[in-house]
């Protein structure tokens, strides 16, 4: 890429960290992992039209491409440090790249995360971000430790991003605060990094909700060789989602909608109150939504405690 553009990206994203011995500008970055820490590494790619709607603002794309990766570090209980950014762009549009770097930098600054390198090519609009973080040896949260009897919790609210996407796609979007809130939750997810760190000593298993609660809790179940029961009445939903979509549709969004970037985790029942207090101090709510049981798969219980088949109501029936 043109040097001036890379230089702009570098200026926007430099954080002055001493563990970056050599950042953007050479053939590779040189990075110093703090002594005695493990390195957590993750990468995620976003393709226009697949992972974000065409027409999404450049700054939102930059923010989200980093946010989804920080969410992976959060789910491991890792402290973010560095990132690499690979961009494929249909044309070298300076305004677009500037917007993208600005959105990226806004979130990066929040965590003092340094962008230390990347790559830029011509092609369909695609953004890959790789992130690196630190975790004390053996302390990372994984998907594998859930035990029968553990309580299943989730941070924040579920389904908002799916609601926001529905509003954009169906052009139901009204010019009101609730619509703006849901679209913001889609475009500017705030990764639960502090919550992930707080869960490190307490959660038996953890995952970030990127593909929908059922899919992601399903991964905890598979990795931990257990099943789970979820009560729909307990699913935390925002007032905006409930107001715009009602109980049934918001429930379906909360179960199956993607892009929430909340944390779903398990803790022994006797630790639930302490975990909730820890997270509350960070301004993060955590709601009990069910429990880990023997067997495999996820059983969804309706308001009367009756098992419900997932996907019973199709996405097509929803309207605002
Ligand atoms: P090379 O051919 O050695 O890979 P490049 O011209 O691709 O060099 O990149 C020059 C420098 O700019 C490298 O340090 C690289 O890490 C950085 N860089 C290139 N594209 C980006 C980008 N999109 N974001 C951050 N750094 C980038
Ligand atoms: Mg290169």
mmCIF file of N, CA and C in Angstrom, residues 40-46 61-76 78 80 82-86 104 107 111 113 127-133 189 191-193 208 210 261:
data_model
loop_
_atom_site.group_PDB
_atom_site.id
_atom_site.type_symbol
_atom_site.label_atom_id
_atom_site.label_comp_id
_atom_site.label_asym_id
_atom_site.label_seq_id
_atom_site.Cartn_x
_atom_site.Cartn_y
_atom_site.Cartn_z
ATOM 1 N N UNK A 40 -1.954 -15.516 24.144
ATOM 2 C CA UNK A 40 -3.224 -15.967 23.544
ATOM 3 C C UNK A 40 -3.330 -15.306 22.179
ATOM 4 N N UNK A 41 -3.603 -16.071 21.129
ATOM 5 C CA UNK A 41 -3.658 -15.526 19.772
ATOM 6 C C UNK A 41 -4.967 -15.927 19.117
ATOM 7 N N UNK A 42 -5.590 -14.988 18.402
ATOM 8 C CA UNK A 42 -6.850 -15.290 17.715
ATOM 9 C C UNK A 42 -6.931 -14.455 16.443
ATOM 10 N N UNK A 43 -7.670 -14.939 15.467
ATOM 11 C CA UNK A 43 -7.861 -14.182 14.221
ATOM 12 C C UNK A 43 -9.295 -14.374 13.744
ATOM 13 N N UNK A 44 -9.858 -13.331 13.170
ATOM 14 C CA UNK A 44 -11.205 -13.403 12.607
ATOM 15 C C UNK A 44 -11.264 -12.552 11.355
ATOM 16 N N UNK A 45 -11.989 -13.027 10.375
ATOM 17 C CA UNK A 45 -12.118 -12.328 9.094
ATOM 18 C C UNK A 45 -13.551 -11.869 8.905
ATOM 19 N N UNK A 46 -13.730 -10.665 8.400
ATOM 20 C CA UNK A 46 -15.070 -10.159 8.081
ATOM 21 C C UNK A 46 -15.139 -9.805 6.597
ATOM 22 N N UNK A 61 -16.906 -0.644 10.555
ATOM 23 C CA UNK A 61 -16.223 -1.876 10.126
ATOM 24 C C UNK A 61 -14.899 -2.023 10.883
ATOM 25 N N UNK A 62 -14.152 -0.924 10.978
ATOM 26 C CA UNK A 62 -12.866 -0.967 11.687
ATOM 27 C C UNK A 62 -13.042 -1.336 13.150
ATOM 28 N N UNK A 63 -14.026 -0.735 13.780
ATOM 29 C CA UNK A 63 -14.327 -1.030 15.191
ATOM 30 C C UNK A 63 -14.689 -2.506 15.354
ATOM 31 N N UNK A 64 -15.626 -2.956 14.514
ATOM 32 C CA UNK A 64 -16.156 -4.300 14.723
ATOM 33 C C UNK A 64 -15.116 -5.372 14.430
ATOM 34 N N UNK A 65 -14.272 -5.129 13.412
ATOM 35 C CA UNK A 65 -13.252 -6.128 13.072
ATOM 36 C C UNK A 65 -12.321 -6.364 14.259
ATOM 37 N N UNK A 66 -12.044 -5.305 15.012
ATOM 38 C CA UNK A 66 -11.224 -5.472 16.221
ATOM 39 C C UNK A 66 -12.065 -6.046 17.362
ATOM 40 N N UNK A 67 -13.296 -5.564 17.490
ATOM 41 C CA UNK A 67 -14.154 -5.977 18.617
ATOM 42 C C UNK A 67 -14.377 -7.489 18.633
ATOM 43 N N UNK A 68 -14.613 -8.078 17.470
ATOM 44 C CA UNK A 68 -14.921 -9.515 17.444
ATOM 45 C C UNK A 68 -13.701 -10.323 17.889
ATOM 46 N N UNK A 69 -12.514 -9.796 17.607
ATOM 47 C CA UNK A 69 -11.290 -10.467 18.044
ATOM 48 C C UNK A 69 -11.036 -10.267 19.527
ATOM 49 N N UNK A 70 -11.267 -9.058 20.011
ATOM 50 C CA UNK A 70 -11.093 -8.808 21.444
ATOM 51 C C UNK A 70 -12.078 -9.648 22.248
ATOM 52 N N UNK A 71 -13.239 -9.901 21.654
ATOM 53 C CA UNK A 71 -14.231 -10.751 22.303
ATOM 54 C C UNK A 71 -13.678 -12.173 22.483
ATOM 55 N N UNK A 72 -12.918 -12.653 21.504
ATOM 56 C CA UNK A 72 -12.282 -13.974 21.642
ATOM 57 C C UNK A 72 -11.250 -13.968 22.769
ATOM 58 N N UNK A 73 -10.481 -12.897 22.869
ATOM 59 C CA UNK A 73 -9.516 -12.806 23.975
ATOM 60 C C UNK A 73 -10.256 -12.728 25.310
ATOM 61 N N UNK A 74 -11.359 -11.964 25.334
ATOM 62 C CA UNK A 74 -12.163 -11.850 26.560
ATOM 63 C C UNK A 74 -12.625 -13.227 27.021
ATOM 64 N N UNK A 75 -13.083 -14.028 26.071
ATOM 65 C CA UNK A 75 -13.607 -15.357 26.405
ATOM 66 C C UNK A 75 -12.520 -16.274 26.953
ATOM 67 N N UNK A 76 -11.261 -15.965 26.673
ATOM 68 C CA UNK A 76 -10.145 -16.754 27.206
ATOM 69 C C UNK A 76 -9.624 -16.170 28.516
ATOM 70 N N UNK A 78 -7.928 -13.287 28.590
ATOM 71 C CA UNK A 78 -6.612 -12.744 28.249
ATOM 72 C C UNK A 78 -6.649 -11.213 28.188
ATOM 73 N N UNK A 80 -5.598 -7.951 26.286
ATOM 74 C CA UNK A 80 -5.182 -7.623 24.912
ATOM 75 C C UNK A 80 -3.888 -6.813 24.878
ATOM 76 N N UNK A 82 -1.624 -6.687 21.317
ATOM 77 C CA UNK A 82 -1.198 -6.324 19.963
ATOM 78 C C UNK A 82 -2.184 -6.832 18.919
ATOM 79 N N UNK A 83 -2.159 -6.218 17.740
ATOM 80 C CA UNK A 83 -2.988 -6.711 16.632
ATOM 81 C C UNK A 83 -2.263 -6.547 15.308
ATOM 82 N N UNK A 84 -2.638 -7.377 14.360
ATOM 83 C CA UNK A 84 -2.233 -7.273 12.953
ATOM 84 C C UNK A 84 -3.511 -7.094 12.138
ATOM 85 N N UNK A 85 -3.427 -6.341 11.061
ATOM 86 C CA UNK A 85 -4.618 -6.018 10.261
ATOM 87 C C UNK A 85 -4.354 -6.297 8.782
ATOM 88 N N UNK A 86 -5.065 -7.274 8.225
ATOM 89 C CA UNK A 86 -4.948 -7.549 6.791
ATOM 90 C C UNK A 86 -6.200 -7.035 6.092
ATOM 91 N N UNK A 104 -11.130 1.544 14.171
ATOM 92 C CA UNK A 104 -10.238 0.563 14.794
ATOM 93 C C UNK A 104 -9.521 1.199 15.986
ATOM 94 N N UNK A 107 -11.405 1.864 19.396
ATOM 95 C CA UNK A 107 -11.514 0.723 20.305
ATOM 96 C C UNK A 107 -10.136 0.320 20.826
ATOM 97 N N UNK A 111 -8.082 -0.105 25.092
ATOM 98 C CA UNK A 111 -7.328 -1.215 25.707
ATOM 99 C C UNK A 111 -5.826 -1.034 25.600
ATOM 100 N N UNK A 113 -4.202 -1.206 23.054
ATOM 101 C CA UNK A 113 -3.758 -2.245 22.133
ATOM 102 C C UNK A 113 -3.042 -1.586 20.955
ATOM 103 N N UNK A 127 -11.740 -7.796 5.794
ATOM 104 C CA UNK A 127 -10.857 -7.322 6.865
ATOM 105 C C UNK A 127 -10.554 -8.489 7.790
ATOM 106 N N UNK A 128 -9.267 -8.810 7.903
ATOM 107 C CA UNK A 128 -8.855 -9.812 8.886
ATOM 108 C C UNK A 128 -8.055 -9.115 9.957
ATOM 109 N N UNK A 129 -8.394 -9.393 11.201
ATOM 110 C CA UNK A 129 -7.605 -8.871 12.313
ATOM 111 C C UNK A 129 -7.113 -10.062 13.131
ATOM 112 N N UNK A 130 -5.833 -10.045 13.461
ATOM 113 C CA UNK A 130 -5.284 -11.030 14.396
ATOM 114 C C UNK A 130 -4.932 -10.283 15.673
ATOM 115 N N UNK A 131 -5.291 -10.854 16.809
ATOM 116 C CA UNK A 131 -4.966 -10.207 18.088
ATOM 117 C C UNK A 131 -4.132 -11.137 18.960
ATOM 118 N N UNK A 132 -3.361 -10.507 19.845
ATOM 119 C CA UNK A 132 -2.526 -11.246 20.782
ATOM 120 C C UNK A 132 -2.733 -10.652 22.159
ATOM 121 N N UNK A 133 -2.789 -11.521 23.139
ATOM 122 C CA UNK A 133 -2.956 -11.055 24.510
ATOM 123 C C UNK A 133 -2.192 -11.960 25.456
ATOM 124 N N UNK A 189 -20.138 -3.432 18.767
ATOM 125 C CA UNK A 189 -20.157 -4.274 19.974
ATOM 126 C C UNK A 189 -18.984 -3.920 20.886
ATOM 127 N N UNK A 191 -16.554 -5.431 23.431
ATOM 128 C CA UNK A 191 -16.129 -6.752 23.928
ATOM 129 C C UNK A 191 -16.024 -6.762 25.442
ATOM 130 N N UNK A 192 -16.296 -7.911 26.060
ATOM 131 C CA UNK A 192 -16.371 -8.016 27.523
ATOM 132 C C UNK A 192 -15.021 -8.383 28.122
ATOM 133 N N UNK A 193 -14.019 -7.569 27.803
ATOM 134 C CA UNK A 193 -12.647 -7.883 28.211
ATOM 135 C C UNK A 193 -12.500 -7.896 29.735
ATOM 136 N N UNK A 208 -17.464 -16.726 23.963
ATOM 137 C CA UNK A 208 -18.172 -15.501 23.595
ATOM 138 C C UNK A 208 -19.283 -15.865 22.617
ATOM 139 N N UNK A 210 -20.924 -15.357 19.580
ATOM 140 C CA UNK A 210 -20.771 -14.728 18.265
ATOM 141 C C UNK A 210 -21.757 -15.310 17.254
ATOM 142 N N UNK A 261 -21.628 -10.883 21.041
ATOM 143 C CA UNK A 261 -20.320 -10.685 21.702
ATOM 144 C C UNK A 261 -20.437 -10.482 23.200
#
